Short mmCIF file of C-alpha atoms in Angstrom, two decimals:
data_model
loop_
_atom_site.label_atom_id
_atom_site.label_comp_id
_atom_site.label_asym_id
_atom_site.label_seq_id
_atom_site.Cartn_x
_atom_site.Cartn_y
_atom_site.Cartn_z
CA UNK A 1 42.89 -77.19 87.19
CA UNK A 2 43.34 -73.51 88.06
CA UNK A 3 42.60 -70.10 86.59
CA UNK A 4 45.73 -68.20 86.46
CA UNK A 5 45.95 -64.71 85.42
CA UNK A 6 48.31 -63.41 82.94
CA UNK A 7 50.96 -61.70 84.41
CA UNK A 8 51.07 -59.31 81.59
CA UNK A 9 47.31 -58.13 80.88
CA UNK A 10 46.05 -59.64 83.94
CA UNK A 11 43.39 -61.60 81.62
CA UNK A 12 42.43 -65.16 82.88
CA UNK A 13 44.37 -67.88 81.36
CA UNK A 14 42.12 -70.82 80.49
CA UNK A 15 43.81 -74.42 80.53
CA UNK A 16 45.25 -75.32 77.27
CA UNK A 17 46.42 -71.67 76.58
CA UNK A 18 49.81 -70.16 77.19
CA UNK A 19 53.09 -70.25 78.42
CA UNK A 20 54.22 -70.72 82.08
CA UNK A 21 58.11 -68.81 82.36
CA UNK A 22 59.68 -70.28 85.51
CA UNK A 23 62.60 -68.23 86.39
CA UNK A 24 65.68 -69.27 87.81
CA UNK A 25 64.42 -67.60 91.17
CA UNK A 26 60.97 -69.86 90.93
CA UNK A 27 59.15 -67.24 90.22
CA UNK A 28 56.62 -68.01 87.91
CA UNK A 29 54.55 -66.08 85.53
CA UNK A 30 52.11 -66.90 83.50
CA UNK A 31 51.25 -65.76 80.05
CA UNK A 32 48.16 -65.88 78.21
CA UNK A 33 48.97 -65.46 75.09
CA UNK A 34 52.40 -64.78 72.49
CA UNK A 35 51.28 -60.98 72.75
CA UNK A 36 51.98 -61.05 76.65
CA UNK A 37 55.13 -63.19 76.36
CA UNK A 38 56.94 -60.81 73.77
CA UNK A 39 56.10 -57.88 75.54
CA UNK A 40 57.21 -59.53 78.99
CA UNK A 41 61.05 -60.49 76.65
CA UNK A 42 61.19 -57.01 75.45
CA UNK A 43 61.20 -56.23 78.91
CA UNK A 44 58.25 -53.82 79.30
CA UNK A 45 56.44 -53.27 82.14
CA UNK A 46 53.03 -53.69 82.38
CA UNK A 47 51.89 -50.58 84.44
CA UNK A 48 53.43 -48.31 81.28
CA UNK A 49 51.47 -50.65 78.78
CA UNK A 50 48.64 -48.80 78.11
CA UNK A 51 46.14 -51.64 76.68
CA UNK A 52 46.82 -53.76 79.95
CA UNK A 53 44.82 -53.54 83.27
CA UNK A 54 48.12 -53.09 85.42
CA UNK A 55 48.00 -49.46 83.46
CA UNK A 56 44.39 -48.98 83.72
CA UNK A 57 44.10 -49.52 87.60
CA UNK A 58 47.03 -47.33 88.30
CA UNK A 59 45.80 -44.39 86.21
CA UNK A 60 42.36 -45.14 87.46
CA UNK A 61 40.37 -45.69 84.23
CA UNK A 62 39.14 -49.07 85.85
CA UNK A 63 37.34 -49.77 89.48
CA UNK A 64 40.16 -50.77 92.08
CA UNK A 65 38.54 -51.51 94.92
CA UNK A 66 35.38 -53.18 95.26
CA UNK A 67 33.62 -55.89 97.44
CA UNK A 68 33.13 -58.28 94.81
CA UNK A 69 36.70 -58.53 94.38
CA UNK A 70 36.83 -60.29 97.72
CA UNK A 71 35.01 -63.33 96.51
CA UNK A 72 38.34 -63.97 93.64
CA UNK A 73 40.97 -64.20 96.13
CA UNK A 74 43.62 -67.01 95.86
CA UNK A 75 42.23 -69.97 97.90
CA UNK A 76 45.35 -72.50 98.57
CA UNK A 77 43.36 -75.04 100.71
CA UNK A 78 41.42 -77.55 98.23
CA UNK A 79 37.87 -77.76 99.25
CA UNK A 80 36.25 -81.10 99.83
CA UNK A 81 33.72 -81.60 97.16
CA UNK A 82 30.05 -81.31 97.47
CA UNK A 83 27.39 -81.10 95.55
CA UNK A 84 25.44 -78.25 96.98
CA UNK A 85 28.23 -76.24 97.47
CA UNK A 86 29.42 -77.00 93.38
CA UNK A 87 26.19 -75.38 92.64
CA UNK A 88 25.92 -72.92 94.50
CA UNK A 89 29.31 -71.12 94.05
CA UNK A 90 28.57 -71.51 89.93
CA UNK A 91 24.74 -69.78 90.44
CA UNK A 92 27.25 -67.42 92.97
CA UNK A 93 29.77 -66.52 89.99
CA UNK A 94 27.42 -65.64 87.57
CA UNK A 95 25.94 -63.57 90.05
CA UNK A 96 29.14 -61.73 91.37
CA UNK A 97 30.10 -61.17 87.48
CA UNK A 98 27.34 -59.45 86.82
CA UNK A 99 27.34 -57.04 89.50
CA UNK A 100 31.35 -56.56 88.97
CA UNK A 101 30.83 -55.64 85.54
CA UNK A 102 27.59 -53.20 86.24
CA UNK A 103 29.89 -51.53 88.47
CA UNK A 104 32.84 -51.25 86.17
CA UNK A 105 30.85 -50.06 83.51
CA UNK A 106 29.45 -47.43 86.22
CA UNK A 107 32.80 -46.71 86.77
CA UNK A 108 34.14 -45.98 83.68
CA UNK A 109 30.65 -44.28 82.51
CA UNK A 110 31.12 -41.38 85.46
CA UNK A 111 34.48 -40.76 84.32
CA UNK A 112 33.51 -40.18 81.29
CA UNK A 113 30.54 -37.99 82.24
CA UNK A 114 32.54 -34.61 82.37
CA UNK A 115 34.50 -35.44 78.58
CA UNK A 116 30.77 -35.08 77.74
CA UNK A 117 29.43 -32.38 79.56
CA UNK A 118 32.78 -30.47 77.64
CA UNK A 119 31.64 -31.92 74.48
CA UNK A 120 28.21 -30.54 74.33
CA UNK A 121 29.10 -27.01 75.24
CA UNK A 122 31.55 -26.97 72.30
CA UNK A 123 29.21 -28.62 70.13
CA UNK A 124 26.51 -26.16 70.62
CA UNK A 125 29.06 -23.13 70.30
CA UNK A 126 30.50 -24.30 66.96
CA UNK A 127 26.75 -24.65 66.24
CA UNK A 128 25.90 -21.30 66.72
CA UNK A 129 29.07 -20.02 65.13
CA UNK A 130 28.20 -21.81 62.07
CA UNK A 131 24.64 -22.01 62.05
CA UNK A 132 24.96 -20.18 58.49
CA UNK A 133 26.68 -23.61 56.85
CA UNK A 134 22.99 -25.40 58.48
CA UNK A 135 20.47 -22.77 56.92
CA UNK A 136 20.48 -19.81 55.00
CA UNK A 137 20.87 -16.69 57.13
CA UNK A 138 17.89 -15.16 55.11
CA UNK A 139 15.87 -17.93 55.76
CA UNK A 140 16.85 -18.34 59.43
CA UNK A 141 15.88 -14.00 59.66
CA UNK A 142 12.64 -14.81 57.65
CA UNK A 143 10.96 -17.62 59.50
CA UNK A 144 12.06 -17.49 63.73
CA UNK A 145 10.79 -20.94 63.87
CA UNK A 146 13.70 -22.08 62.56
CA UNK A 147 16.09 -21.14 65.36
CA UNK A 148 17.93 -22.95 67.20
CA UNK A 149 16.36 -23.75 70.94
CA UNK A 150 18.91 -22.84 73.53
CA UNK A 151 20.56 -26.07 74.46
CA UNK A 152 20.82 -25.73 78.65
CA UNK A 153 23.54 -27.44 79.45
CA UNK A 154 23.99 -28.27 83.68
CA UNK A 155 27.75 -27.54 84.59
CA UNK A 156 28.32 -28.29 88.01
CA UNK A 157 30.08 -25.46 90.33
CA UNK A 158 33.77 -27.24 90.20
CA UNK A 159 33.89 -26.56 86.41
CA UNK A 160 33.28 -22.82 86.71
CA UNK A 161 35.49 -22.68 89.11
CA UNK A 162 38.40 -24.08 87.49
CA UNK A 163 37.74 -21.93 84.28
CA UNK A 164 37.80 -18.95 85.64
CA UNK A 165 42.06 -18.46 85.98
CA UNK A 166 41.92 -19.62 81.99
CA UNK A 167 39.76 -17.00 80.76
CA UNK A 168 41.97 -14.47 82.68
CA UNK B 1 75.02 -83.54 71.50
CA UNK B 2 77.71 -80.71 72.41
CA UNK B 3 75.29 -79.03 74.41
CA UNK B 4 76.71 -77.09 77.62
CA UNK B 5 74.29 -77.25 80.52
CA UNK B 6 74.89 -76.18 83.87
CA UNK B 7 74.83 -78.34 87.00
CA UNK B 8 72.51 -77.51 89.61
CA UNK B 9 73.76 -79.70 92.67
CA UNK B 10 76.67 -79.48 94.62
CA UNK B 11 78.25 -82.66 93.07
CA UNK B 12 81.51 -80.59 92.19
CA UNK B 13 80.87 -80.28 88.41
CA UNK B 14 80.05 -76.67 87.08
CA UNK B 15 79.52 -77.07 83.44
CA UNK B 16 78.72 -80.52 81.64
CA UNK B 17 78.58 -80.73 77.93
CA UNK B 18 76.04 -83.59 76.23
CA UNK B 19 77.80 -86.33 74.55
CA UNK B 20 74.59 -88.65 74.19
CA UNK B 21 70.74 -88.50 74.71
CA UNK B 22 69.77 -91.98 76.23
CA UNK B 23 65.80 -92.75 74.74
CA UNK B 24 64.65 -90.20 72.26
CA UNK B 25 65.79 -90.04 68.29
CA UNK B 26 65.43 -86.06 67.87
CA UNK B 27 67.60 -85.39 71.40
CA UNK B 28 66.52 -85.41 75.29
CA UNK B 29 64.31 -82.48 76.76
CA UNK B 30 63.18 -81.61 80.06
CA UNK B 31 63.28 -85.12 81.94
CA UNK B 32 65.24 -87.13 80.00
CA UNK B 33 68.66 -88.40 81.20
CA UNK B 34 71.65 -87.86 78.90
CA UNK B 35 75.34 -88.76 79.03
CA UNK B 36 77.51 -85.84 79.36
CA UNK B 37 81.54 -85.15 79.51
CA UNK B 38 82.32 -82.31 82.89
CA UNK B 39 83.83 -79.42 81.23
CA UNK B 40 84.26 -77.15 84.12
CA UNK B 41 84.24 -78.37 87.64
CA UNK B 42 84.99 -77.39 91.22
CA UNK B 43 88.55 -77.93 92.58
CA UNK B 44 87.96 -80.28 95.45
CA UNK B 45 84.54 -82.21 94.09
CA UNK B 46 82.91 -85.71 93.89
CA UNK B 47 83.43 -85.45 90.45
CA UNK B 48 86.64 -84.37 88.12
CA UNK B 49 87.24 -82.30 84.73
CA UNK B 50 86.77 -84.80 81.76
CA UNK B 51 84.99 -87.70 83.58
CA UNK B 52 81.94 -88.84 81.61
CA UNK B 53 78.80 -88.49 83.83
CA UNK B 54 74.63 -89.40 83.62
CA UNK B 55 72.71 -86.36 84.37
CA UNK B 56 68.80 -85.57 84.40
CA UNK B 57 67.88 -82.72 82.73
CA UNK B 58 66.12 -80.49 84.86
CA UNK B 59 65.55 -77.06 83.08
CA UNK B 60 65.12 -76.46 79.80
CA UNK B 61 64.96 -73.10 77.63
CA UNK B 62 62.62 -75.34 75.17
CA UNK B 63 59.17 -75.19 76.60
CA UNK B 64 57.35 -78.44 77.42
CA UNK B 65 54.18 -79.21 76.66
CA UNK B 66 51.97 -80.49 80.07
CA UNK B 67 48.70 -82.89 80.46
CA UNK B 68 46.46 -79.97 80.93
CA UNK B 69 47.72 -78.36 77.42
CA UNK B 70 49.78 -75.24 78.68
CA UNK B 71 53.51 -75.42 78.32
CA UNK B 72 56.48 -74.44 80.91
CA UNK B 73 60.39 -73.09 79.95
CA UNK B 74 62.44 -72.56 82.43
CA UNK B 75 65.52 -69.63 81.92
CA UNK B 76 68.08 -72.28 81.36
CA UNK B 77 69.64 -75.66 80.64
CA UNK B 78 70.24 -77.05 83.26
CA UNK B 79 71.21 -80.64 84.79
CA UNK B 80 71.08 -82.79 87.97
CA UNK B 81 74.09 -85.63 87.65
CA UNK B 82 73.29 -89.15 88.56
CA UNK B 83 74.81 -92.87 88.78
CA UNK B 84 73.53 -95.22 86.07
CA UNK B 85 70.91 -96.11 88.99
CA UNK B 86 69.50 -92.73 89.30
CA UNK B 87 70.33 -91.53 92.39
CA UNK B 88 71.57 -87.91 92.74
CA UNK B 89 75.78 -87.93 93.32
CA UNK B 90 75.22 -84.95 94.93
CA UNK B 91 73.36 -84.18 98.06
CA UNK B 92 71.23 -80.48 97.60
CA UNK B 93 69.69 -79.52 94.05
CA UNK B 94 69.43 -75.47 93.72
CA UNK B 95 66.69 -73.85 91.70
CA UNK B 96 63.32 -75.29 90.62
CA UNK B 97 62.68 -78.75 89.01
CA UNK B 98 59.59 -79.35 87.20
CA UNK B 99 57.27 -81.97 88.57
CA UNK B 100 57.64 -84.23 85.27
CA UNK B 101 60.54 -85.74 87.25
CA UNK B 102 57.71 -87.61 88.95
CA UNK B 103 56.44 -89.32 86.18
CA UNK B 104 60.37 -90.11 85.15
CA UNK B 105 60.48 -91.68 88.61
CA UNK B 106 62.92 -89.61 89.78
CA UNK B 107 61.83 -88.75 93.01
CA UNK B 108 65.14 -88.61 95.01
CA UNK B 109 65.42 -85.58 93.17
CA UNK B 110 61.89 -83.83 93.47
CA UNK B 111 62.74 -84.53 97.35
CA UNK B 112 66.04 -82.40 97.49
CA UNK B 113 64.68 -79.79 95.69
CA UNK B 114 63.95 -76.12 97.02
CA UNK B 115 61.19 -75.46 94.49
CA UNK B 116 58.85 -77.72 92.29
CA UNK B 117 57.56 -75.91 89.47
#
Protein backbone atom coordinates (compact mmCIF):
# COMPACT_ATOMS: atom_id res chain seq x y z
CA UNK A 1 0.00 0.00 0.00
CA UNK A 2 1.35 3.46 -0.87
CA UNK A 3 0.33 7.09 -0.56
CA UNK A 4 0.46 8.60 -3.89
CA UNK A 5 -0.12 12.15 -4.55
CA UNK A 6 -2.41 13.47 -7.09
CA UNK A 7 -0.72 14.65 -9.89
CA UNK A 8 -3.20 17.35 -10.34
CA UNK A 9 -3.76 19.05 -6.75
CA UNK A 10 -0.93 17.32 -5.26
CA UNK A 11 -3.49 16.01 -2.44
CA UNK A 12 -2.72 12.45 -1.04
CA UNK A 13 -4.56 9.74 -2.68
CA UNK A 14 -5.82 7.22 -0.12
CA UNK A 15 -6.24 3.47 -1.37
CA UNK A 16 -9.59 2.83 -2.76
CA UNK A 17 -9.79 6.37 -4.36
CA UNK A 18 -8.98 7.37 -7.89
CA UNK A 19 -7.76 6.74 -11.11
CA UNK A 20 -4.18 5.68 -12.11
CA UNK A 21 -3.64 7.06 -16.19
CA UNK A 22 -0.70 5.02 -17.52
CA UNK A 23 0.44 6.58 -20.64
CA UNK A 24 1.72 5.00 -23.55
CA UNK A 25 5.27 6.36 -22.43
CA UNK A 26 4.73 4.58 -18.74
CA UNK A 27 4.35 7.47 -17.26
CA UNK A 28 1.96 7.31 -14.70
CA UNK A 29 -0.16 9.76 -12.92
CA UNK A 30 -2.29 9.51 -10.44
CA UNK A 31 -5.56 11.18 -9.78
CA UNK A 32 -7.41 11.66 -6.74
CA UNK A 33 -10.45 12.37 -7.65
CA UNK A 34 -12.93 12.97 -11.18
CA UNK A 35 -12.19 16.81 -10.51
CA UNK A 36 -8.32 16.16 -11.13
CA UNK A 37 -8.87 13.71 -14.01
CA UNK A 38 -11.13 16.17 -16.14
CA UNK A 39 -8.99 18.93 -15.62
CA UNK A 40 -5.79 16.73 -16.45
CA UNK A 41 -8.21 15.63 -20.20
CA UNK A 42 -8.95 19.19 -20.77
CA UNK A 43 -5.42 19.51 -20.81
CA UNK A 44 -4.74 22.19 -18.16
CA UNK A 45 -1.86 22.58 -16.36
CA UNK A 46 -1.68 22.55 -12.93
CA UNK A 47 0.76 25.48 -12.12
CA UNK A 48 -2.07 27.94 -13.97
CA UNK A 49 -4.87 26.19 -11.81
CA UNK A 50 -5.30 28.43 -9.22
CA UNK A 51 -7.10 26.11 -6.44
CA UNK A 52 -4.12 23.52 -6.80
CA UNK A 53 -0.81 23.56 -4.78
CA UNK A 54 1.39 23.33 -8.07
CA UNK A 55 -0.09 27.17 -8.41
CA UNK A 56 0.23 28.04 -4.87
CA UNK A 57 4.00 27.05 -4.45
CA UNK A 58 4.99 28.76 -7.60
CA UNK A 59 3.29 32.07 -6.77
CA UNK A 60 4.42 31.58 -3.24
CA UNK A 61 1.14 31.69 -1.27
CA UNK A 62 2.30 28.30 0.39
CA UNK A 63 5.81 27.37 2.33
CA UNK A 64 8.27 25.71 -0.31
CA UNK A 65 10.98 24.81 1.45
CA UNK A 66 11.09 23.50 4.79
CA UNK A 67 12.89 20.76 6.89
CA UNK A 68 9.97 18.80 7.61
CA UNK A 69 9.53 18.19 4.09
CA UNK A 70 12.61 16.01 4.23
CA UNK A 71 11.01 13.39 6.37
CA UNK A 72 8.10 12.73 3.08
CA UNK A 73 10.55 11.87 0.55
CA UNK A 74 9.93 8.82 -1.76
CA UNK A 75 11.56 5.81 0.00
CA UNK A 76 11.90 2.87 -2.78
CA UNK A 77 13.69 0.33 -0.46
CA UNK A 78 10.90 -1.59 1.70
CA UNK A 79 11.87 -1.51 5.28
CA UNK A 80 12.01 -4.69 7.28
CA UNK A 81 9.29 -4.53 9.80
CA UNK A 82 9.61 -3.84 13.42
CA UNK A 83 7.73 -3.07 16.01
CA UNK A 84 9.51 -0.22 17.64
CA UNK A 85 10.27 1.36 14.64
CA UNK A 86 6.12 1.00 13.47
CA UNK A 87 5.58 3.08 16.47
CA UNK A 88 7.74 5.29 16.49
CA UNK A 89 7.54 6.71 12.89
CA UNK A 90 3.41 6.95 13.60
CA UNK A 91 4.12 9.04 17.21
CA UNK A 92 6.95 10.74 14.49
CA UNK A 93 4.11 11.71 11.83
CA UNK A 94 1.82 13.16 14.00
CA UNK A 95 4.54 15.06 15.28
CA UNK A 96 6.11 16.32 11.91
CA UNK A 97 2.32 17.25 10.82
CA UNK A 98 1.88 19.36 13.34
CA UNK A 99 4.85 21.40 13.11
CA UNK A 100 4.40 21.46 9.06
CA UNK A 101 1.12 22.87 9.40
CA UNK A 102 2.11 25.56 12.35
CA UNK A 103 4.55 26.64 9.91
CA UNK A 104 2.32 26.87 6.91
CA UNK A 105 -0.17 28.62 8.69
CA UNK A 106 2.85 31.02 9.83
CA UNK A 107 3.50 31.27 6.42
CA UNK A 108 0.54 32.22 4.95
CA UNK A 109 -0.42 34.46 8.19
CA UNK A 110 2.89 36.88 7.44
CA UNK A 111 1.84 37.23 4.01
CA UNK A 112 -1.09 38.31 4.85
CA UNK A 113 0.13 40.70 7.56
CA UNK A 114 0.70 43.77 5.18
CA UNK A 115 -3.16 43.21 3.26
CA UNK A 116 -3.96 44.11 6.90
CA UNK A 117 -1.81 46.69 7.94
CA UNK A 118 -3.45 48.43 4.36
CA UNK A 119 -6.77 47.53 5.61
CA UNK A 120 -6.75 49.33 8.84
CA UNK A 121 -5.39 52.58 7.56
CA UNK A 122 -8.30 52.71 5.07
CA UNK A 123 -10.67 51.63 7.55
CA UNK A 124 -9.87 54.31 9.94
CA UNK A 125 -9.78 57.04 7.05
CA UNK A 126 -13.25 56.14 5.70
CA UNK A 127 -14.02 56.34 9.45
CA UNK A 128 -13.11 59.68 9.91
CA UNK A 129 -14.51 60.76 6.58
CA UNK A 130 -17.78 59.49 7.60
CA UNK A 131 -17.84 59.72 11.15
CA UNK A 132 -21.13 61.94 10.55
CA UNK A 133 -23.20 58.57 9.22
CA UNK A 134 -21.83 57.04 13.12
CA UNK A 135 -23.04 60.13 15.28
CA UNK A 136 -24.56 63.29 14.89
CA UNK A 137 -22.05 66.04 14.18
CA UNK A 138 -23.86 68.16 16.92
CA UNK A 139 -23.58 65.59 19.26
CA UNK A 140 -19.99 64.60 18.41
CA UNK A 141 -19.20 68.96 18.86
CA UNK A 142 -21.31 68.80 22.13
CA UNK A 143 -19.85 66.00 24.17
CA UNK A 144 -15.63 65.46 23.15
CA UNK A 145 -15.95 62.19 24.81
CA UNK A 146 -17.38 60.90 22.03
CA UNK A 147 -14.47 61.18 19.60
CA UNK A 148 -12.88 58.93 18.03
CA UNK A 149 -9.28 57.85 19.75
CA UNK A 150 -6.58 58.12 17.15
CA UNK A 151 -6.08 54.62 15.92
CA UNK A 152 -1.88 54.39 15.70
CA UNK A 153 -1.30 52.27 13.22
CA UNK A 154 2.79 50.86 12.95
CA UNK A 155 3.81 51.02 9.15
CA UNK A 156 7.10 49.77 8.73
CA UNK A 157 9.77 52.06 6.70
CA UNK A 158 9.42 49.88 3.23
CA UNK A 159 5.76 51.02 2.97
CA UNK A 160 6.54 54.73 3.14
CA UNK A 161 8.95 54.30 0.97
CA UNK A 162 7.16 52.79 -1.78
CA UNK A 163 4.26 55.40 -1.44
CA UNK A 164 6.00 58.14 -1.82
CA UNK A 165 6.41 58.08 -6.11
CA UNK A 166 2.30 57.46 -5.91
CA UNK A 167 1.42 60.46 -4.09
CA UNK A 168 3.65 62.44 -6.55
CA UNK B 1 -16.26 -8.07 -31.45
CA UNK B 2 -14.98 -5.71 -34.44
CA UNK B 3 -12.78 -4.03 -32.20
CA UNK B 4 -9.35 -2.70 -33.78
CA UNK B 5 -6.50 -2.94 -31.30
CA UNK B 6 -3.04 -2.39 -31.96
CA UNK B 7 -0.22 -4.91 -31.59
CA UNK B 8 2.47 -4.15 -29.33
CA UNK B 9 5.22 -6.85 -30.26
CA UNK B 10 7.20 -7.23 -33.13
CA UNK B 11 5.25 -10.35 -34.35
CA UNK B 12 4.66 -8.59 -37.86
CA UNK B 13 0.95 -7.72 -37.33
CA UNK B 14 0.10 -3.90 -36.96
CA UNK B 15 -3.57 -3.76 -36.45
CA UNK B 16 -5.80 -6.84 -35.29
CA UNK B 17 -9.51 -6.55 -35.19
CA UNK B 18 -11.57 -8.84 -32.37
CA UNK B 19 -13.59 -11.53 -33.83
CA UNK B 20 -14.26 -13.39 -30.38
CA UNK B 21 -13.73 -12.85 -26.56
CA UNK B 22 -12.68 -16.36 -25.16
CA UNK B 23 -14.28 -16.45 -21.16
CA UNK B 24 -16.41 -13.49 -20.36
CA UNK B 25 -20.32 -12.96 -21.59
CA UNK B 26 -20.22 -8.94 -21.70
CA UNK B 27 -16.63 -9.00 -23.87
CA UNK B 28 -12.77 -9.38 -22.73
CA UNK B 29 -10.95 -6.42 -20.85
CA UNK B 30 -7.57 -5.85 -19.77
CA UNK B 31 -6.15 -9.57 -19.42
CA UNK B 32 -8.33 -11.53 -21.16
CA UNK B 33 -7.30 -13.34 -24.39
CA UNK B 34 -9.50 -12.87 -27.46
CA UNK B 35 -9.47 -14.21 -31.02
CA UNK B 36 -8.75 -11.64 -33.51
CA UNK B 37 -8.50 -11.46 -37.58
CA UNK B 38 -4.78 -9.19 -38.64
CA UNK B 39 -6.04 -6.31 -40.51
CA UNK B 40 -2.89 -4.50 -41.15
CA UNK B 41 0.45 -6.14 -40.91
CA UNK B 42 4.13 -5.73 -41.71
CA UNK B 43 5.41 -6.86 -45.15
CA UNK B 44 7.96 -9.47 -44.23
CA UNK B 45 6.35 -10.78 -40.63
CA UNK B 46 5.69 -14.01 -38.61
CA UNK B 47 2.31 -13.38 -39.23
CA UNK B 48 0.15 -12.40 -42.58
CA UNK B 49 -2.94 -10.00 -43.49
CA UNK B 50 -6.21 -12.02 -42.78
CA UNK B 51 -4.78 -14.90 -40.63
CA UNK B 52 -6.89 -15.40 -37.51
CA UNK B 53 -4.66 -14.97 -34.39
CA UNK B 54 -5.01 -15.35 -30.15
CA UNK B 55 -3.87 -12.22 -28.59
CA UNK B 56 -3.75 -10.97 -24.80
CA UNK B 57 -5.04 -7.85 -24.25
CA UNK B 58 -2.65 -5.72 -22.73
CA UNK B 59 -3.97 -2.05 -22.59
CA UNK B 60 -7.15 -0.98 -22.30
CA UNK B 61 -8.86 2.63 -22.57
CA UNK B 62 -11.61 1.01 -20.04
CA UNK B 63 -10.18 1.39 -16.60
CA UNK B 64 -9.80 -1.70 -14.40
CA UNK B 65 -10.66 -1.98 -11.17
CA UNK B 66 -7.45 -3.42 -8.76
CA UNK B 67 -7.38 -5.45 -5.23
CA UNK B 68 -6.55 -2.36 -3.34
CA UNK B 69 -9.82 -0.47 -4.85
CA UNK B 70 -8.15 2.19 -7.24
CA UNK B 71 -8.53 1.62 -10.92
CA UNK B 72 -5.82 1.90 -13.94
CA UNK B 73 -6.58 2.88 -18.00
CA UNK B 74 -4.05 2.84 -20.05
CA UNK B 75 -4.16 5.42 -23.46
CA UNK B 76 -5.05 2.58 -25.70
CA UNK B 77 -6.20 -0.84 -26.87
CA UNK B 78 -3.78 -2.62 -27.25
CA UNK B 79 -2.72 -6.46 -27.76
CA UNK B 80 0.16 -8.97 -27.32
CA UNK B 81 -0.53 -12.09 -29.98
CA UNK B 82 -0.07 -15.57 -28.76
CA UNK B 83 -0.33 -19.44 -29.82
CA UNK B 84 -3.33 -21.26 -28.33
CA UNK B 85 -0.57 -22.20 -25.57
CA UNK B 86 0.18 -18.74 -24.56
CA UNK B 87 3.41 -18.05 -25.46
CA UNK B 88 4.23 -14.68 -27.11
CA UNK B 89 4.81 -15.28 -31.28
CA UNK B 90 6.79 -12.48 -31.05
CA UNK B 91 9.99 -11.90 -29.23
CA UNK B 92 10.01 -7.95 -27.56
CA UNK B 93 6.60 -6.36 -26.21
CA UNK B 94 6.80 -2.31 -26.43
CA UNK B 95 4.99 -0.12 -23.94
CA UNK B 96 3.72 -1.00 -20.45
CA UNK B 97 1.67 -4.13 -19.43
CA UNK B 98 -0.20 -4.11 -16.33
CA UNK B 99 0.81 -6.59 -13.69
CA UNK B 100 -2.76 -8.44 -13.86
CA UNK B 101 -0.97 -10.52 -16.52
CA UNK B 102 0.45 -12.25 -13.46
CA UNK B 103 -2.52 -13.42 -12.05
CA UNK B 104 -3.62 -14.54 -15.87
CA UNK B 105 -0.40 -16.54 -15.74
CA UNK B 106 1.04 -14.94 -18.38
CA UNK B 107 4.34 -14.39 -17.33
CA UNK B 108 6.36 -14.90 -20.60
CA UNK B 109 4.93 -11.71 -21.28
CA UNK B 110 5.44 -9.61 -17.97
CA UNK B 111 9.20 -10.89 -18.65
CA UNK B 112 9.63 -9.21 -22.18
CA UNK B 113 8.17 -6.25 -21.17
CA UNK B 114 9.97 -2.72 -20.85
CA UNK B 115 7.53 -1.41 -18.24
CA UNK B 116 5.05 -3.08 -15.69
CA UNK B 117 2.48 -0.78 -14.67
Amino acid sequence: MRLEKCWFCSSTVYPGHGIQFVRNDAKIFHFCRSKCHKNFKMKRNPRKVKWTKAYRRLHGKDMTQDSTFEFERKRNRPERYDRNLAENTLKAIKKIDKIRSDRASGHIKNRLKTGKVQRQKEARKQLELGIHLVKAPLALAQDSSLCLPKIKVNVSQTQTEENQPMEE
Amino acid sequence: MRTVLKVVDNSGAKKVMCIQALKGKKGARLGDTIIASVKEAMPNGKVKKGKVVYGVVVLAAMQRGRCDGSEVKFDDNAVVLVDKQGQPIGTRVFGPVPHELRQKKHVKILTLAEHIA
